[in-house]
Short mmCIF file of C-alpha atoms in Angstrom, two decimals:
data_model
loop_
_atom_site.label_atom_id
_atom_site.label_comp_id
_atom_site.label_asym_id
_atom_site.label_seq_id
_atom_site.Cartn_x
_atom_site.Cartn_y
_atom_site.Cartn_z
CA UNK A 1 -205.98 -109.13 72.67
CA UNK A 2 -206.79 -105.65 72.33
CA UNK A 3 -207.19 -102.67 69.52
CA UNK A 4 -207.27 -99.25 70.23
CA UNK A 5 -207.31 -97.40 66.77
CA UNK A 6 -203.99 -95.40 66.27
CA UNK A 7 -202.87 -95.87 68.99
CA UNK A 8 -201.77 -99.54 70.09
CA UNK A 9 -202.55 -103.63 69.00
CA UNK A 10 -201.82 -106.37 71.40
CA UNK A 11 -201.93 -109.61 70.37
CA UNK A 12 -201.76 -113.04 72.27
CA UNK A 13 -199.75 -116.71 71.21
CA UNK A 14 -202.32 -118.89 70.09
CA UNK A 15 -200.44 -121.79 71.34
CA UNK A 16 -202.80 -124.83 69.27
CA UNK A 17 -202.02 -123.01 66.14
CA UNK A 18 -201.07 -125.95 63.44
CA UNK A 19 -198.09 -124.01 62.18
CA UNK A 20 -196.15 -124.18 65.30
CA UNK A 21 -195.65 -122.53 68.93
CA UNK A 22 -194.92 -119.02 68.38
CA UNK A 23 -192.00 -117.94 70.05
CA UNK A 24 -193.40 -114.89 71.96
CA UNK A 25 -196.21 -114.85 74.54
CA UNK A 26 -197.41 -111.67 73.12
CA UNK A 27 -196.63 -108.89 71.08
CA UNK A 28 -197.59 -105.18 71.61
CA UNK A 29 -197.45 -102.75 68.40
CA UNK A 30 -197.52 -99.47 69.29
CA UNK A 31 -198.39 -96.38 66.94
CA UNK A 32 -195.50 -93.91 67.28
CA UNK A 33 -195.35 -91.44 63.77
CA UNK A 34 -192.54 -89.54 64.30
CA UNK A 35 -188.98 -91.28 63.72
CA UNK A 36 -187.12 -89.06 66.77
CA UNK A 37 -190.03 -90.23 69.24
CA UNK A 38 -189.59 -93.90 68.16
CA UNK A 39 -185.96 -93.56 68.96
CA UNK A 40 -186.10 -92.35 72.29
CA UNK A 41 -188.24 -94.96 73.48
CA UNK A 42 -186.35 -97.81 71.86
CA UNK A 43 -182.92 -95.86 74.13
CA UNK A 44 -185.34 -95.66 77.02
CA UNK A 45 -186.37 -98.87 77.33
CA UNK A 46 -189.76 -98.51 76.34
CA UNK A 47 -189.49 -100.46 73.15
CA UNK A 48 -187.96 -103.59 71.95
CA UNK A 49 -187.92 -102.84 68.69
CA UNK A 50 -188.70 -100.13 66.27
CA UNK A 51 -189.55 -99.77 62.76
CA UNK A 52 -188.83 -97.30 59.65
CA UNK A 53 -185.43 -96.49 60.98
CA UNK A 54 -183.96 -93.94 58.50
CA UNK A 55 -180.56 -93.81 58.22
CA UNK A 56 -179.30 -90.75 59.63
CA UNK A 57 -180.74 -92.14 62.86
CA UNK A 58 -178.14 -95.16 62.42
CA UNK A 59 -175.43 -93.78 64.30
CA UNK A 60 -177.58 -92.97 67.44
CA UNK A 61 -178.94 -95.99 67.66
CA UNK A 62 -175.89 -98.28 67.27
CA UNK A 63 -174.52 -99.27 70.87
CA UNK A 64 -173.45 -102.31 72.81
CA UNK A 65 -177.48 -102.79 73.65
CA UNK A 66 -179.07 -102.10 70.39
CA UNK A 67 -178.74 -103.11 66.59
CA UNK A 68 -179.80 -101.43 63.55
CA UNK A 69 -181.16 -104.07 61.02
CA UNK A 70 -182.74 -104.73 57.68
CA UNK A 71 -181.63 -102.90 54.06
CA UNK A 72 -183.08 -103.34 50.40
CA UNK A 73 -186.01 -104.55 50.53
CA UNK A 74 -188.14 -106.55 47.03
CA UNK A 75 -189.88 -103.00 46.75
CA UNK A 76 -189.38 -100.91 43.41
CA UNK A 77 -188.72 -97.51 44.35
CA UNK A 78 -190.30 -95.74 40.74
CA UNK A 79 -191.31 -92.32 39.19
CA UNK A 80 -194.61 -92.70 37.80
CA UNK A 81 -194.76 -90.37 34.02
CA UNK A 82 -197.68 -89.74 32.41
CA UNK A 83 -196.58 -90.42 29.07
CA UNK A 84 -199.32 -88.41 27.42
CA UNK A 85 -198.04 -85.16 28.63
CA UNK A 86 -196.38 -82.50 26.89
CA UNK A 87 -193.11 -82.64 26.38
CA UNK A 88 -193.66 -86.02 28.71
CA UNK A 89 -195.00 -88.08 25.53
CA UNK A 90 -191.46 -87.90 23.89
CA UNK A 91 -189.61 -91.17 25.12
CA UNK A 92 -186.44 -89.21 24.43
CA UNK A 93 -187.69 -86.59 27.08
CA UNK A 94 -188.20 -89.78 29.91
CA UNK A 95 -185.06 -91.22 28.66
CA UNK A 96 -183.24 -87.91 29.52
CA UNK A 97 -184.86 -87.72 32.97
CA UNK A 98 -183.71 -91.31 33.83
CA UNK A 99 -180.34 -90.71 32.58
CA UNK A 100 -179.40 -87.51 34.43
CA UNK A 101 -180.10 -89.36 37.99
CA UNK A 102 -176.92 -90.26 39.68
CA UNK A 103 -178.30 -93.33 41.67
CA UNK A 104 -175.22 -93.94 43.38
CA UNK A 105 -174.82 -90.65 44.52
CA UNK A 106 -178.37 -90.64 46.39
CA UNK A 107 -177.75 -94.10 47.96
CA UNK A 108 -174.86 -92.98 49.33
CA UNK A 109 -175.55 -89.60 50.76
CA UNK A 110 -179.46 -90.55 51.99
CA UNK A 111 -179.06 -94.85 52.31
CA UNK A 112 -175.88 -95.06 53.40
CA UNK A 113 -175.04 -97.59 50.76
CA UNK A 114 -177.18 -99.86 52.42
CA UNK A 115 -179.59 -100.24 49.24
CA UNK A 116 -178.90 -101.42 46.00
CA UNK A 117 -180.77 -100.67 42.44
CA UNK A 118 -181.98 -103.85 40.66
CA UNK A 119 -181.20 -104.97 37.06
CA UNK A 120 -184.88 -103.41 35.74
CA UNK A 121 -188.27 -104.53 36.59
CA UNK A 122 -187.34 -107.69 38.07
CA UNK A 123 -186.61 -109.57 41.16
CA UNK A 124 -184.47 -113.06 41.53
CA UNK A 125 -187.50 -114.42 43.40
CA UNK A 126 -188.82 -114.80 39.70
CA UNK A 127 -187.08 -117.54 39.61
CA UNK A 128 -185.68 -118.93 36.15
CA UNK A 129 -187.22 -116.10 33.96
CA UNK A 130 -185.06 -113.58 36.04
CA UNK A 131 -182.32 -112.12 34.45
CA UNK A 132 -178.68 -111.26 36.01
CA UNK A 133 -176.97 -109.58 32.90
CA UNK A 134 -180.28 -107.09 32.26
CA UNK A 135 -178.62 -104.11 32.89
CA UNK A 136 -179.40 -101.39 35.91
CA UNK A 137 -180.44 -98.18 34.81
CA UNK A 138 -177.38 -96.05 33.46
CA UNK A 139 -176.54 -92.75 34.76
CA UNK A 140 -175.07 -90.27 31.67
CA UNK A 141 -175.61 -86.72 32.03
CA UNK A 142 -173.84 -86.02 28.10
CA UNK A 143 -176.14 -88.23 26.86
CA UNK A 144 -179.28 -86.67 28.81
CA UNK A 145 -178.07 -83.22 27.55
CA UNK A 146 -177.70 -84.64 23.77
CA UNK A 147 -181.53 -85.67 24.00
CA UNK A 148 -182.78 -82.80 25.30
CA UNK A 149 -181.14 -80.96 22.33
CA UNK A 150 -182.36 -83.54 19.89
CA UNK A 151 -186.10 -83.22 21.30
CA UNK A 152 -185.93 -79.93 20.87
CA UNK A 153 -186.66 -79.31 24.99
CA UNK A 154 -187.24 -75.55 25.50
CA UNK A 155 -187.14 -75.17 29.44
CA UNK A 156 -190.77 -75.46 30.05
CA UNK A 157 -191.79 -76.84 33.48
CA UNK A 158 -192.70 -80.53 33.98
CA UNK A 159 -194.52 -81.31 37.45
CA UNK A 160 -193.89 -83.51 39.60
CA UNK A 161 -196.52 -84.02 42.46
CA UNK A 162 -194.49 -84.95 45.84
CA UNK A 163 -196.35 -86.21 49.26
CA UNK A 164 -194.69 -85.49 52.04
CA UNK A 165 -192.45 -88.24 53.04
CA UNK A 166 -195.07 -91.17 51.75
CA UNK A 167 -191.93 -93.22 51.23
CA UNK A 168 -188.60 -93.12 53.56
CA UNK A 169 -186.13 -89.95 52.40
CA UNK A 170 -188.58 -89.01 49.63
CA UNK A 171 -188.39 -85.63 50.23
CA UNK A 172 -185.04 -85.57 50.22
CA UNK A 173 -184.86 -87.53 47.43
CA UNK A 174 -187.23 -84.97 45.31
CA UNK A 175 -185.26 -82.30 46.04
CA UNK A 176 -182.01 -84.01 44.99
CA UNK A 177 -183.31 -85.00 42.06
CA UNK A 178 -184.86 -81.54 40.95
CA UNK A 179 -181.13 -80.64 41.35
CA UNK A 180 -179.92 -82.80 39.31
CA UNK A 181 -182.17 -82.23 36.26
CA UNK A 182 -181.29 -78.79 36.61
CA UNK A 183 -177.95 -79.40 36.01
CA UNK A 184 -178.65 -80.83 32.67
CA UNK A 185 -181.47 -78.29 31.66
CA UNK A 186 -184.80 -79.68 32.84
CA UNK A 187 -186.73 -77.45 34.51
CA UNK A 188 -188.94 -79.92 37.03
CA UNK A 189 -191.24 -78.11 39.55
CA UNK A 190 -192.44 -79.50 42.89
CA UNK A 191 -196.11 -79.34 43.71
CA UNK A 192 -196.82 -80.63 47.11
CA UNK A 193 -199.49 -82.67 47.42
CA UNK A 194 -202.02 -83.97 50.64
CA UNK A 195 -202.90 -87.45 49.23
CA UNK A 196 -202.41 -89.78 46.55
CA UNK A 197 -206.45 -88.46 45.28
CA UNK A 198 -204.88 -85.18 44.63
CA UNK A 199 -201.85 -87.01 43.09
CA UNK A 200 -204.41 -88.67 41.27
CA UNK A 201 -205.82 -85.73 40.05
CA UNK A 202 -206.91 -85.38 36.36
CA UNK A 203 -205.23 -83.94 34.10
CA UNK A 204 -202.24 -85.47 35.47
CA UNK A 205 -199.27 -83.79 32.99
CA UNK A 206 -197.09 -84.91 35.77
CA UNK A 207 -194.43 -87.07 37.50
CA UNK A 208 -194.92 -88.66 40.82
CA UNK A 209 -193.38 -91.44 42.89
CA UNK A 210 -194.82 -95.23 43.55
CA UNK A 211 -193.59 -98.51 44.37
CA UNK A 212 -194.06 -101.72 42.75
CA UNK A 213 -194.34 -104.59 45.19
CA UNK A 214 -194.44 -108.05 43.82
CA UNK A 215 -196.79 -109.76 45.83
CA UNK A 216 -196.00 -113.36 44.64
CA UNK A 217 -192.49 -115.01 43.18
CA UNK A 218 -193.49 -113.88 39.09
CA UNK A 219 -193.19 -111.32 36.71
CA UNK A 220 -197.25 -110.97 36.24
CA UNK A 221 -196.84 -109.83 39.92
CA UNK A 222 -195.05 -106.52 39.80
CA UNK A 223 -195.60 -104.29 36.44
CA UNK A 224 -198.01 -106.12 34.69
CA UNK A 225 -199.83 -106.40 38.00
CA UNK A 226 -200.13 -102.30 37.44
CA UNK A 227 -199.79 -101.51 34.03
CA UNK A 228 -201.74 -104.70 32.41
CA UNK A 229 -205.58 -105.23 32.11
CA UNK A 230 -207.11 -103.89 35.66
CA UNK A 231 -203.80 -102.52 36.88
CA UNK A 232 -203.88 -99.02 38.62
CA UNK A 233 -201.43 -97.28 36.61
CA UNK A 234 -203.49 -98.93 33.37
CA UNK A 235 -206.60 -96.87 34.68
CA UNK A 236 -205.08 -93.78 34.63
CA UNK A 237 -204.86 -94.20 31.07
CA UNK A 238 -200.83 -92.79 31.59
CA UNK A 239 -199.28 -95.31 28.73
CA UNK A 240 -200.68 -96.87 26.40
CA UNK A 241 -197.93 -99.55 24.76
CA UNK A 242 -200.26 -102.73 22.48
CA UNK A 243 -196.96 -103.85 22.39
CA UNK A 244 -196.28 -104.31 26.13
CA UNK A 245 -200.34 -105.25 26.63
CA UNK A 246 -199.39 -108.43 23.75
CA UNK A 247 -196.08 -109.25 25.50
CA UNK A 248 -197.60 -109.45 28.77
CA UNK A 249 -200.28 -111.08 27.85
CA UNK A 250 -198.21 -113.76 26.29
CA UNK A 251 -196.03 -114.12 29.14
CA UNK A 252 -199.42 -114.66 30.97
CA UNK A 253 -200.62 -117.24 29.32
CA UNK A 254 -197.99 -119.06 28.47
CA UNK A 255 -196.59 -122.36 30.47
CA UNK A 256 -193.24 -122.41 28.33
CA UNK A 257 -190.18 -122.33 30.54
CA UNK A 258 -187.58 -120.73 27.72
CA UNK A 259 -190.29 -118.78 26.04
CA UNK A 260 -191.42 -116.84 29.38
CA UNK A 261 -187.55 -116.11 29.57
CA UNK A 262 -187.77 -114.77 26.36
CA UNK A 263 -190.90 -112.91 26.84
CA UNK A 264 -189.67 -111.63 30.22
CA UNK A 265 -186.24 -109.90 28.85
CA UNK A 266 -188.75 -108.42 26.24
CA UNK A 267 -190.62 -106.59 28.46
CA UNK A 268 -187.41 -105.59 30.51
CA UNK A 269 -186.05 -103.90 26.88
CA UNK A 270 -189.81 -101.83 26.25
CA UNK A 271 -189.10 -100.53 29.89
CA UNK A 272 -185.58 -99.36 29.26
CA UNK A 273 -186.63 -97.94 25.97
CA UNK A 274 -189.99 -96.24 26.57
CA UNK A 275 -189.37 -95.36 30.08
CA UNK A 276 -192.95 -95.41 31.07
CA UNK A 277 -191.59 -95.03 34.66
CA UNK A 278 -188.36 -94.17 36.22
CA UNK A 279 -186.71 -96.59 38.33
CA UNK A 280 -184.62 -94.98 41.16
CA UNK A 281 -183.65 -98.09 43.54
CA UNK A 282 -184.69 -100.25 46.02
CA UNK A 283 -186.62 -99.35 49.03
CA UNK A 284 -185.04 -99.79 52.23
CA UNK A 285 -186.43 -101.34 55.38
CA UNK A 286 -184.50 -100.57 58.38
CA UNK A 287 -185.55 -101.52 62.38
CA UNK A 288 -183.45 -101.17 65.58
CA UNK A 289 -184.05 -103.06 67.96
CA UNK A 290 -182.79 -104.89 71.35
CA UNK A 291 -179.40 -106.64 70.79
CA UNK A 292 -181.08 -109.46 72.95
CA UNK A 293 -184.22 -109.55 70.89
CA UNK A 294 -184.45 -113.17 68.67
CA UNK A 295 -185.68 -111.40 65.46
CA UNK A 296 -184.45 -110.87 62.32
CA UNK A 297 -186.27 -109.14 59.07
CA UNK A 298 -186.83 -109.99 55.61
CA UNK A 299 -186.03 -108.72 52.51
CA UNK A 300 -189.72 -107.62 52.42
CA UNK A 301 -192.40 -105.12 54.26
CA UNK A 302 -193.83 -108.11 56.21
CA UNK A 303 -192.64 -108.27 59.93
CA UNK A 304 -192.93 -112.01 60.90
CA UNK A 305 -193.07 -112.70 64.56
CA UNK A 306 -193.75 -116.10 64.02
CA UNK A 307 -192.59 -119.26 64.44
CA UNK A 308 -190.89 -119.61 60.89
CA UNK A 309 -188.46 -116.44 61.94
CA UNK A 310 -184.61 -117.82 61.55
CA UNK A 311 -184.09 -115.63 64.91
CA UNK A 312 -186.33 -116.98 66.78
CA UNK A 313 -185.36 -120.01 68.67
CA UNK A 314 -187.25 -119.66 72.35
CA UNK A 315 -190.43 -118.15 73.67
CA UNK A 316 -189.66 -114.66 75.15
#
């Protein structure tokens, strides 16, 4: 085993671990930033397998000795609002913003269609208190327009603090949307930022992108995980809802099967409604790797090279 910071990790089968032979002797990570550099090796031979494939690499990659793998990910793709903002504190204002995004459009033209956007804040790895028939966010530019008007919007900037490609496409992804509020009257302004401190940065008076990552199979994983007691986003003091703090606490709490349901879709409705955040889609994961390679990905950021790995049936 070895580390050498940024720059490569090699790690060794432990071959009396309890959980199972692992199916590869070893396993070399290697730190490669850019995406074009990562490519070349994989076509060279160098690698095995790369990761954060975006998808106008797909077509390069794709060939009789390599695969492109992986899609949506359980990884909420969000625009963080600062609700206390001017102009910003008016649901009708977020509601507008949401509703003049053409999701479809942007999964298309920077995904490939190869994401999906969920039905709200929730995941079907919540198990029963997930819910199919929750509606995704809607897309209605007349309707955007007609709140604008009725909030009385008068073309003053809103901010929105972008890093530079933090998340896969989000450039990209900025720029389209900027475009697209335009088109129904909201003047949004980019202001690039270094790190998420100076995202972080008060006052905020801004819009910004995050993720929400549920990091076990609940609801009190994901949102409430950020915007409950001790959540990050609840720090920033950017929403203040005692109606979302008593449902969530409720759904907490409780051990009721049908009233967690009940509680759940609740909190799913105060999303849609107040638009504390803006949901865009799912993230995508994408790797290419050696058609020969025994590994397959999971619907989540973790990259299991173990023994559990449906792929992997033989020691390489």
């Amino acid at each position: 085993m070895s580390n050498r910071k940024d720059v490569s990790l090699i790690l060794k089968s432990h071959d009396e671990y309890w959980g199972g032979l692992p199916p590869f002797a070893s396993i070399e990570f290697r730190i490669v930033p850019e995406v074009a550099s990562r490519v070349n090796g994989l076509l060279a031979g160098d690698y095995d397998l790369i990761s954060d494939l975006l998808p106008d690499q797909f077509e390069s990659v794709e060939t009789s000795r390599f695969d492109v793998v992986g899609g949506a990910i359980s990884n909420l793709r969000v625009l963080a609002i600062d609700t206390t903002a001017p102009w910003l504190s008016d649901r009708r204002i977020r509601q507008a913003l949401s509703l003049a995004i053409d999701r479809e459009l942007i999964m298309a033209q920077l995904w490939r269609g190869r994401i999906d956007v969920p039905h709200g804040a929730q995941y079907p790895i919540f198990g029963d208190v997930y819910d199919p028939t929750f509606p995704a966010p809607a897309y209605d530019p007349d309707r955007s327009r007609a709140l604008l008007r009725e909030a009385g919007y008068n073309g003053d900037p809103i901010a929105y603090r972008l890093l530079n490609n933090w998340y896969p496409n989000q450039v990209l992804t900025a720029q389209i949307l900027v475009q697209m509020w335009k088109a129904v009257g909201v003047n949004v302004v980019l202001h690039q930022m270094e790190n998420f401190s100076q995202v972080y940065t008060k006052p905020l008076s801004a819009i910004w992108d995050e993720s929400f990552l549920p990091s076990w199979p609940d609801l009190t994983s994901m949102v409430w995980r950020q915007y409950g007691p001790g959540g990050g986003q609840h720090a920033l003091k950017i929403w203040d809802s005692p109606q979302y703090q008593s449902i969530g606490a409720a759904y907490a709490q409780s051990s009721d099967g049908q009233e967690r349901k009940q509680l759940a879709r609740a909190t799913l409705k105060i999303f849609a409604e107040e638009v504390p955040f803006i949901i865009l889609h799912n993230n995508g994961a994408f790797y290419a790797k050696r058609r020969k390679l025994a590994w397959e990905p999971y619907a989540a950021l973790v990259m299991d090279f173990g023994p559990f790995n449906p792929a992997n049936s033989a020691r390489q």
